[in-house]
Coordinates of C-alpha atoms in Angstrom, one line a residue:
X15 CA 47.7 -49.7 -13.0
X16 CA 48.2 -46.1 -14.3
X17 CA 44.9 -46.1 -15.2
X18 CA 42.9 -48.3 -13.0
X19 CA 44.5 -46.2 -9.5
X20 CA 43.2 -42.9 -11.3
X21 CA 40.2 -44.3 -11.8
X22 CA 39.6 -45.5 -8.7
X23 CA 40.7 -42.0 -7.0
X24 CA 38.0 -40.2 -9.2
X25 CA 35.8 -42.3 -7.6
X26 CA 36.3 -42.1 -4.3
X27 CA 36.6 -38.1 -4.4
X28 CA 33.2 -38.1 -6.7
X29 CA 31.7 -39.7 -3.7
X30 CA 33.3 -37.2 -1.1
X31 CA 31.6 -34.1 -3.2
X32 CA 28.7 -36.6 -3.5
X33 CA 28.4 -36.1 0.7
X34 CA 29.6 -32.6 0.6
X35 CA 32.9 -32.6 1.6
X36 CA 34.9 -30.3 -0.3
X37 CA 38.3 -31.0 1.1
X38 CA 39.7 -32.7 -1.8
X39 CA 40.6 -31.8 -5.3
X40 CA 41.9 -34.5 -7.9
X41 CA 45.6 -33.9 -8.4
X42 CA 46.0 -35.4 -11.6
X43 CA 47.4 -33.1 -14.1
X44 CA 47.5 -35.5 -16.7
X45 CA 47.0 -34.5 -20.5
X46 CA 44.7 -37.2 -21.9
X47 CA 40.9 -37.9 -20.9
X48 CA 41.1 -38.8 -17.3
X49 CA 43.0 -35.7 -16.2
X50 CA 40.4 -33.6 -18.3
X51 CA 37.7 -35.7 -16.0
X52 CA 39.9 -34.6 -12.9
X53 CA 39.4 -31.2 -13.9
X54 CA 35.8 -31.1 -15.1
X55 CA 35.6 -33.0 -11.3
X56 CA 37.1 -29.5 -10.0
X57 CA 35.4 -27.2 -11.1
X58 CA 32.1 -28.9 -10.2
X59 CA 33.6 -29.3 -6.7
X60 CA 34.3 -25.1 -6.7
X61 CA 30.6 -24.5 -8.3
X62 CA 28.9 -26.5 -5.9
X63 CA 30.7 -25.4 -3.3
X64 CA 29.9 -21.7 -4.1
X65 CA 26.6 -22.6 -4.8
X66 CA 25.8 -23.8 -1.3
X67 CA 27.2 -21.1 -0.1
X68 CA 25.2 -18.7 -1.4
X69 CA 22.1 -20.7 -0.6
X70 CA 23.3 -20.8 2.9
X71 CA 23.0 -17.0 2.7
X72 CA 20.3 -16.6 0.9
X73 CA 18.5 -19.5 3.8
X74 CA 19.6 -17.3 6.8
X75 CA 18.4 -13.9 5.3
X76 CA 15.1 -15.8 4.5
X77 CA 15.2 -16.9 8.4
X78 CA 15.3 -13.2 9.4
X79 CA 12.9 -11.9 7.4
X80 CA 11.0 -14.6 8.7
X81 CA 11.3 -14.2 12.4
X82 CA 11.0 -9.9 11.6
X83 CA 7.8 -11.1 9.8
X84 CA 6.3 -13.5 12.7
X85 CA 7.6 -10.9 15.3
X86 CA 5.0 -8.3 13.5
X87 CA 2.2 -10.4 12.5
X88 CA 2.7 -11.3 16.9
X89 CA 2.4 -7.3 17.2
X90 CA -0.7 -7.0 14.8
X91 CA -2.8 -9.5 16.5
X92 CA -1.7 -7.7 20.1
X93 CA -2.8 -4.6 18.6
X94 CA -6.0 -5.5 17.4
X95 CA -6.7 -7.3 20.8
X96 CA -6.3 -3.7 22.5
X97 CA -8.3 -2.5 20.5
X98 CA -11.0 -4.4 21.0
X99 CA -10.4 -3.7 24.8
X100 CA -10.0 0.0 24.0
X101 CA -13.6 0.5 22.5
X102 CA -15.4 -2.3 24.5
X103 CA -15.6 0.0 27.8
X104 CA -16.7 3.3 26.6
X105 CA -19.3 1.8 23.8
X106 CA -20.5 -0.2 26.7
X107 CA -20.9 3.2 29.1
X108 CA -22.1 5.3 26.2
X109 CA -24.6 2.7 25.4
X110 CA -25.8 2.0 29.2
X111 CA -26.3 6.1 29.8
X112 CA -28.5 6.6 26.5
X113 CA -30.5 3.8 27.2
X114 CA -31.0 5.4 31.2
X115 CA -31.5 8.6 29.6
X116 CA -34.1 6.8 26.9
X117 CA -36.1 5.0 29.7
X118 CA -35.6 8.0 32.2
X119 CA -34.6 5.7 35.1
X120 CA -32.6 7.2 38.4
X121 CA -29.9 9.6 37.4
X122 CA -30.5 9.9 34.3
X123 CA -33.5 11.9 34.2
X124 CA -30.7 14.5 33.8
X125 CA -30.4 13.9 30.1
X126 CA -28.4 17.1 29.9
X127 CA -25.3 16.3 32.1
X128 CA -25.5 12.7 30.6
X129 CA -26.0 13.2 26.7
X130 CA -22.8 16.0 27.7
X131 CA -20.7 12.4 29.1
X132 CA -22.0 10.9 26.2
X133 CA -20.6 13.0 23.7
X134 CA -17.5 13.4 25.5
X135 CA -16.6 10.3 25.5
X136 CA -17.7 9.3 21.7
X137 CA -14.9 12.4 21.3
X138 CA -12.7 10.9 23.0
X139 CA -13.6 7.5 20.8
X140 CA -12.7 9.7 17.6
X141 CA -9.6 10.8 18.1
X142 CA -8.8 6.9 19.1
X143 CA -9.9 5.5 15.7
X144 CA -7.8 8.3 14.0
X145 CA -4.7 7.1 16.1
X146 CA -5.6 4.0 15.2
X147 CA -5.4 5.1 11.5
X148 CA -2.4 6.8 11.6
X149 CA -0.9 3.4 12.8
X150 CA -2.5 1.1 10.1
X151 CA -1.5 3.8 7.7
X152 CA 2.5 3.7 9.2
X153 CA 2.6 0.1 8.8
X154 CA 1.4 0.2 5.0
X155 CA 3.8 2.7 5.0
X156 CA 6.4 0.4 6.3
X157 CA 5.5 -2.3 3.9
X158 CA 5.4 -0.9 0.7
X159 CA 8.7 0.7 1.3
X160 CA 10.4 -2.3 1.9
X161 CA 8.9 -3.6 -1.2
X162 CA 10.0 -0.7 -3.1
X163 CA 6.4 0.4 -4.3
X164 CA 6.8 4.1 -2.5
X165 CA 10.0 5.8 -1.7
X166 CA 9.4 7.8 1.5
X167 CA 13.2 8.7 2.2
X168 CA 14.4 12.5 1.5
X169 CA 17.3 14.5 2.7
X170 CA 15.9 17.0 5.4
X171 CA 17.2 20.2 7.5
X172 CA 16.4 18.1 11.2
X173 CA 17.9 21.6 12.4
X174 CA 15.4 24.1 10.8
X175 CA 12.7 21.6 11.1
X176 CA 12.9 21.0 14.8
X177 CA 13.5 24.6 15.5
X178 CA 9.8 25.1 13.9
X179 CA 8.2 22.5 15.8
X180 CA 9.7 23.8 18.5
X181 CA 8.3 27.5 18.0
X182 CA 4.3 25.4 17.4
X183 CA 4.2 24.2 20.7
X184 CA 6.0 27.2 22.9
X185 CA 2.3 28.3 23.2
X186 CA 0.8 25.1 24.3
X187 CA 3.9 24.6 27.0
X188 CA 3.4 28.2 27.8
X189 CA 0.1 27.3 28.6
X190 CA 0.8 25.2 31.4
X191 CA 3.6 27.3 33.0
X192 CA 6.2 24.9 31.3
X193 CA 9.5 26.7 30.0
X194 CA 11.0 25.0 26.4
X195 CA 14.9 25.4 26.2
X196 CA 16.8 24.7 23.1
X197 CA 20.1 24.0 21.8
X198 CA 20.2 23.1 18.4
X199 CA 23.0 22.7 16.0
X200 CA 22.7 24.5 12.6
X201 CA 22.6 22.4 9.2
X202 CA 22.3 19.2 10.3
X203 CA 20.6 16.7 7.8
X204 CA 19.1 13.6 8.3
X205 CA 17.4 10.9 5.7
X206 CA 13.4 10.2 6.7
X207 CA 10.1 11.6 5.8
X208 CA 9.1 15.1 7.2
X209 CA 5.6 14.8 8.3
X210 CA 6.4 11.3 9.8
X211 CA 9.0 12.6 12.0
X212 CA 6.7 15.6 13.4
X213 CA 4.1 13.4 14.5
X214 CA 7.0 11.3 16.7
X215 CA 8.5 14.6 17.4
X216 CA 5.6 16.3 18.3
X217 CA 4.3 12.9 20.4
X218 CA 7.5 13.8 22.8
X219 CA 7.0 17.3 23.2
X220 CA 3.8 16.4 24.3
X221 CA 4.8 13.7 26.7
X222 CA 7.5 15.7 28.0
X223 CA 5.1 18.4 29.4
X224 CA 2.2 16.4 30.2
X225 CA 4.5 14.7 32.8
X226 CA 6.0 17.5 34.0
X227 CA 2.1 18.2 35.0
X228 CA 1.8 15.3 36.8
X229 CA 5.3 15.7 38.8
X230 CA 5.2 19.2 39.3
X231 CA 2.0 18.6 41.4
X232 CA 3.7 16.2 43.9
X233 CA 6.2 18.9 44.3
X234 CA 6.5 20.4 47.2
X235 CA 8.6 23.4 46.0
X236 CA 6.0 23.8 43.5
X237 CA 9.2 24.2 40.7
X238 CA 8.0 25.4 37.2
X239 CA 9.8 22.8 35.7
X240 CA 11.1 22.6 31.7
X241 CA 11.9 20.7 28.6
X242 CA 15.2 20.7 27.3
X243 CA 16.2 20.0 23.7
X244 CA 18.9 19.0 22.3
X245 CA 20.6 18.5 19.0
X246 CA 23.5 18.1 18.2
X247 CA 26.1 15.8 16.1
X248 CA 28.2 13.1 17.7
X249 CA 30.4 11.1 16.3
X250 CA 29.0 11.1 12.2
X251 CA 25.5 10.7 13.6
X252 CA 22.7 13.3 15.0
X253 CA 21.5 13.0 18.1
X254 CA 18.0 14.7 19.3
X255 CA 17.3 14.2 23.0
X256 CA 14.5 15.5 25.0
X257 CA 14.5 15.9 28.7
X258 CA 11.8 16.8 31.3
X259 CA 12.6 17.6 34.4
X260 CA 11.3 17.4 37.2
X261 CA 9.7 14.1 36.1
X262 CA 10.7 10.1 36.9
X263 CA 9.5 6.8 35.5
X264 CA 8.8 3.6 37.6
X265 CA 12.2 1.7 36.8
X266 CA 9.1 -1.7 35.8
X267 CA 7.7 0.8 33.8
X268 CA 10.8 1.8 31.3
X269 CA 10.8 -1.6 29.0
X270 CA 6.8 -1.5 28.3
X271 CA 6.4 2.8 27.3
X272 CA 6.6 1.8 23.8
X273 CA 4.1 -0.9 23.4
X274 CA 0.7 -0.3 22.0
X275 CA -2.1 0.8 24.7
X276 CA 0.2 0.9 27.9
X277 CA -0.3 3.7 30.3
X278 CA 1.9 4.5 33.6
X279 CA -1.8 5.7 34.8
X280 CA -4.3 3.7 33.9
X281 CA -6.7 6.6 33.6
X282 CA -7.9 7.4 30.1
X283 CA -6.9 11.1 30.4
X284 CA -3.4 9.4 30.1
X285 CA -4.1 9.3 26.0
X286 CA -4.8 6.4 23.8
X287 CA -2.0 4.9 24.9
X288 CA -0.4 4.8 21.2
X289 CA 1.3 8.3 20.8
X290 CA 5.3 6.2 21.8
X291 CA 4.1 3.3 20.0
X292 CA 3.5 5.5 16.7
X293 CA 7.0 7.1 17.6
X294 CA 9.0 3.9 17.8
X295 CA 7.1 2.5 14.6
X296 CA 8.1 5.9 12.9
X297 CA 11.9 6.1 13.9
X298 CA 11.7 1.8 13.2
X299 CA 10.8 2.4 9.7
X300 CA 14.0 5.2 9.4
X301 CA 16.2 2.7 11.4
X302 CA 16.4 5.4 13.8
X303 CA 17.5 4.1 17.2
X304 CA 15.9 5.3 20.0
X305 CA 15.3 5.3 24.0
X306 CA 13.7 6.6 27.3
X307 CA 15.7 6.6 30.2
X308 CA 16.1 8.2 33.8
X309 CA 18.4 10.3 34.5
X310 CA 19.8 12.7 37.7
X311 CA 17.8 15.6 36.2
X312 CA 14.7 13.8 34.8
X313 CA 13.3 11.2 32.1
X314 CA 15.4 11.9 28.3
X315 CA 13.9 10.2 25.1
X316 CA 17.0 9.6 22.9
X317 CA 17.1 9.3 18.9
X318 CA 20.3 9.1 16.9
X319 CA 20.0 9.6 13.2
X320 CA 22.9 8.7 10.5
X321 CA 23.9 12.1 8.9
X322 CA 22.9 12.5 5.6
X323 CA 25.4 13.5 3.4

């Protein structure tokens, strides 16, 4: 009996483990070759155990990357699809004009005013592909630094370098009567790549005055209107915000102003329609979080960086 009930409750907790239920260890203690058996039984029971574990793990972090990877391959194809929507208009137009011009029908007999279209618009064309490039070279970018092939990360001075960007486009703001107030925090330092960051910089600045334009011309005061920025730390992180005032974004419009292609005004003066999707790809790639919102004194882009140390 000493033997045979030992035995037989080796058995039935082999077949537990055998289903995966871990709950029971075999309590025999005993000093001959079934309590070595009960042992050998536990420590299986503990490696197993751990091992699934860790393949549970290893599963879910396989899931994410999974659903991270399906959510960009979902982006690629929307992008390439705008694309193809982007250029199929103005080829079309370009082509239909030279043709008039080459068969001298109607209006265009004047081949001056519409080889002048012509060209402006195949401008317009090239500085689309090149955004277009800077995207597909972001997203190689992205990829090979999450494989570890290129290491893009450095410690920078955000405080000198925004104070320098700043100072580039005081002209062009200038240029359109729009004022550029600072307040920036010395020494601040941030982890990210310095001419990636200007571009997503520079693509706010930008934004900021072009839509003060386009509000200051539905004002009746006629206000000269400015761009405040902002940096500053909070909390262990830096935080860079940009506001524009007098300006105001359609409450439908806010979740869509980062997506590829998508323009408050549909009119092609608006851009390419990639200059915040090249920003939120930039500050994605820095796990920089970031955010337009409207506020009591106009629309404020957000980005809050983790201090480098």
């Amino acid at each position: 009996y000493y033997t045979s009930h030992a035995i037989i409750r080796l058995y039935k907790i082999a077949g537990m483990i055998a289903e995966l239920d871990f709950s029971w260890y075999c309590p025999d203690m005993r000093g001959d070759e079934i309590g070595m058996l009960s042992k050998s039984i536990n420590k299986l029971s503990d490696r197993l155990h751990e091992a699934l574990d860790e393949l549970g793990l290893r599963n879910t972090v396989l899931e994410d990357e999974i659903r991270v990877e399906k959510e960009r391959e979902r982006r690629r194809m929307l992008f390439f699809s705008g694309i193809s929507h982007e250029l199929k208009t103005p080829i079309a137009i370009v082509i239909g004009q030279l043709e008039g011009m080459q068969a001298g029908i109607g209006v265009y007999k004047d081949r001056d005013k519409y080889l002048a279209r012509s060209v402006e618009i195949l401008q317009s064309l090239n500085q689309f592909i090149k955004e277009v490039l800077y995207v597909s070279h972001i997203d190689l970018d992205r990829q090979m630094m999450s494989s570890g092939q290129i290491e893009k990360v450095k410690r920078l001075n955000l405080s000198v370098f925004l104070d320098q960007l700043i100072d580039e486009y005081m002209s062009y703001a200038e240029f359109y009567s729009v004022r550029i107030e600072r307040e920036i925090e010395e020494s601040l330092f941030v982890y990210g790549d310095e001419l990636l960051y200007q571009k997503a910089v520079a693509n706010i600045l930008s934004n900021a005055v072009t839509h003060i334009l386009e509000n200051r011309n539905a004002d009746k005061d006629g206000n000269m209107g400015y761009v405040a920025v902002c940096l500053r730390r909070i909390d262990a992180k830096i935080e860079l915000s940009v506001t524009n005032t007098p300006a105001h974004v359609a409450d439908e419009h806010l979740p869509h102003l980062f997506e590829a292609f998508y323009r408050v005004n549909d009119s092609k003066e608006h851009g390419s329609g990639l200059g915040l999707y090249i920003t939120r790809m930039i500050f994605e790639t820095f796990q920089v979080d970031n955010k337009i919102e409207n506020t009591s004194h106009g629309v404020k882009f957000t980005a809050v960086f983790a201090e480098a140390e």
